[in-house]
mmCIF file of C-alpha atoms in Angstrom:
data_model
loop_
_atom_site.group_PDB
_atom_site.id
_atom_site.type_symbol
_atom_site.label_atom_id
_atom_site.label_comp_id
_atom_site.label_asym_id
_atom_site.label_seq_id
_atom_site.Cartn_x
_atom_site.Cartn_y
_atom_site.Cartn_z
ATOM 1 C CA UNK A 1 -11.595 -17.887 -5.965
ATOM 2 C CA UNK A 2 -10.622 -14.779 -3.849
ATOM 3 C CA UNK A 3 -7.077 -13.735 -4.025
ATOM 4 C CA UNK A 4 -5.170 -14.438 -0.722
ATOM 5 C CA UNK A 5 -3.416 -11.161 -0.645
ATOM 6 C CA UNK A 6 0.080 -12.848 -0.565
ATOM 7 C CA UNK A 7 2.881 -11.096 -2.733
ATOM 8 C CA UNK A 8 3.303 -13.382 -5.677
ATOM 9 C CA UNK A 9 6.178 -12.034 -7.592
ATOM 10 C CA UNK A 10 8.808 -9.309 -7.694
ATOM 11 C CA UNK A 11 6.599 -6.702 -9.424
ATOM 12 C CA UNK A 12 4.131 -6.859 -6.647
ATOM 13 C CA UNK A 13 6.785 -6.661 -4.100
ATOM 14 C CA UNK A 14 8.559 -3.558 -5.775
ATOM 15 C CA UNK A 15 5.125 -2.016 -5.953
ATOM 16 C CA UNK A 16 4.472 -2.613 -2.190
ATOM 17 C CA UNK A 17 7.720 -0.999 -1.336
ATOM 18 C CA UNK A 18 7.051 1.747 -3.801
ATOM 19 C CA UNK A 19 3.755 2.306 -1.835
ATOM 20 C CA UNK A 20 5.239 2.285 1.616
ATOM 21 C CA UNK A 21 8.097 4.618 0.674
ATOM 22 C CA UNK A 22 5.985 7.213 -1.071
ATOM 23 C CA UNK A 23 3.315 7.261 1.711
ATOM 24 C CA UNK A 24 6.322 7.681 4.163
ATOM 25 C CA UNK A 25 7.732 10.509 2.240
ATOM 26 C CA UNK A 26 4.287 12.165 1.998
ATOM 27 C CA UNK A 27 3.782 11.922 5.650
ATOM 28 C CA UNK A 28 7.328 12.828 6.660
ATOM 29 C CA UNK A 29 7.936 9.654 8.508
ATOM 30 C CA UNK A 30 10.174 6.492 8.205
ATOM 31 C CA UNK A 31 9.240 3.639 5.935
ATOM 32 C CA UNK A 32 9.292 1.281 8.771
ATOM 33 C CA UNK A 33 6.338 3.061 10.478
ATOM 34 C CA UNK A 34 4.338 3.055 7.585
ATOM 35 C CA UNK A 35 5.084 -0.694 6.978
ATOM 36 C CA UNK A 36 4.005 -1.430 10.519
ATOM 37 C CA UNK A 37 0.817 0.717 10.061
ATOM 38 C CA UNK A 38 0.117 -1.203 6.744
ATOM 39 C CA UNK A 39 0.722 -4.479 8.351
ATOM 40 C CA UNK A 40 0.187 -4.462 12.044
ATOM 41 C CA UNK A 41 -2.339 -1.699 12.633
ATOM 42 C CA UNK A 42 -4.352 -2.501 9.624
ATOM 43 C CA UNK A 43 -4.375 -4.935 6.824
ATOM 44 C CA UNK A 44 -3.731 -2.475 4.097
ATOM 45 C CA UNK A 45 -0.676 -4.373 2.570
ATOM 46 C CA UNK A 46 -2.211 -7.724 2.128
ATOM 47 C CA UNK A 47 -5.842 -6.651 2.219
ATOM 48 C CA UNK A 48 -5.631 -3.742 -0.180
ATOM 49 C CA UNK A 49 -2.293 -3.115 -1.928
ATOM 50 C CA UNK A 50 -1.603 -6.565 -3.121
ATOM 51 C CA UNK A 51 -5.201 -7.529 -4.123
ATOM 52 C CA UNK A 52 -5.559 -4.287 -5.892
ATOM 53 C CA UNK A 53 -2.151 -4.312 -7.542
ATOM 54 C CA UNK A 54 -3.496 -4.648 -11.151
ATOM 55 C CA UNK A 55 -5.516 -1.581 -11.005
ATOM 56 C CA UNK A 56 -3.298 0.505 -8.672
ATOM 57 C CA UNK A 57 -0.001 0.074 -10.374
ATOM 58 C CA UNK A 58 -1.385 1.691 -13.561
ATOM 59 C CA UNK A 59 -2.005 4.903 -11.769
ATOM 60 C CA UNK A 60 0.252 7.973 -10.919
ATOM 61 C CA UNK A 61 2.327 8.195 -7.801
ATOM 62 C CA UNK A 62 0.285 11.006 -6.443
ATOM 63 C CA UNK A 63 -2.994 9.100 -7.126
ATOM 64 C CA UNK A 64 -1.685 6.003 -5.359
ATOM 65 C CA UNK A 65 -0.328 7.906 -2.276
ATOM 66 C CA UNK A 66 -3.670 9.892 -1.973
ATOM 67 C CA UNK A 67 -5.775 6.556 -2.340
ATOM 68 C CA UNK A 68 -3.730 4.904 0.275
ATOM 69 C CA UNK A 69 -4.007 7.881 2.597
ATOM 70 C CA UNK A 70 -7.747 7.741 2.112
ATOM 71 C CA UNK A 71 -7.761 4.035 3.034
ATOM 72 C CA UNK A 72 -5.761 4.619 6.056
ATOM 73 C CA UNK A 73 -8.300 7.425 7.139
ATOM 74 C CA UNK A 74 -11.290 5.316 6.279
ATOM 75 C CA UNK A 75 -9.888 2.702 8.623
ATOM 76 C CA UNK A 76 -8.754 4.893 11.179
ATOM 77 C CA UNK A 77 -5.062 3.788 10.975
ATOM 78 C CA UNK A 78 -2.519 6.438 12.118
ATOM 79 C CA UNK A 79 1.230 6.045 11.489
#
């Protein structure tokens, strides 16, 4: 069964917020803009961050931010 990408618990929610805030800081933009990019412009939040939580949350902040920027670039998503 494929995961549905829904946030299942507070750990996943906190990690999603961590991802959004850290990408925003790296790009020098507001977290709301990154959230919109991750949800409205592309399905990064529910299609990548949540399903890959178990792997991603064990990585360093720098790795996670760089990985998410790579995913945004691959999908042509701009903030």
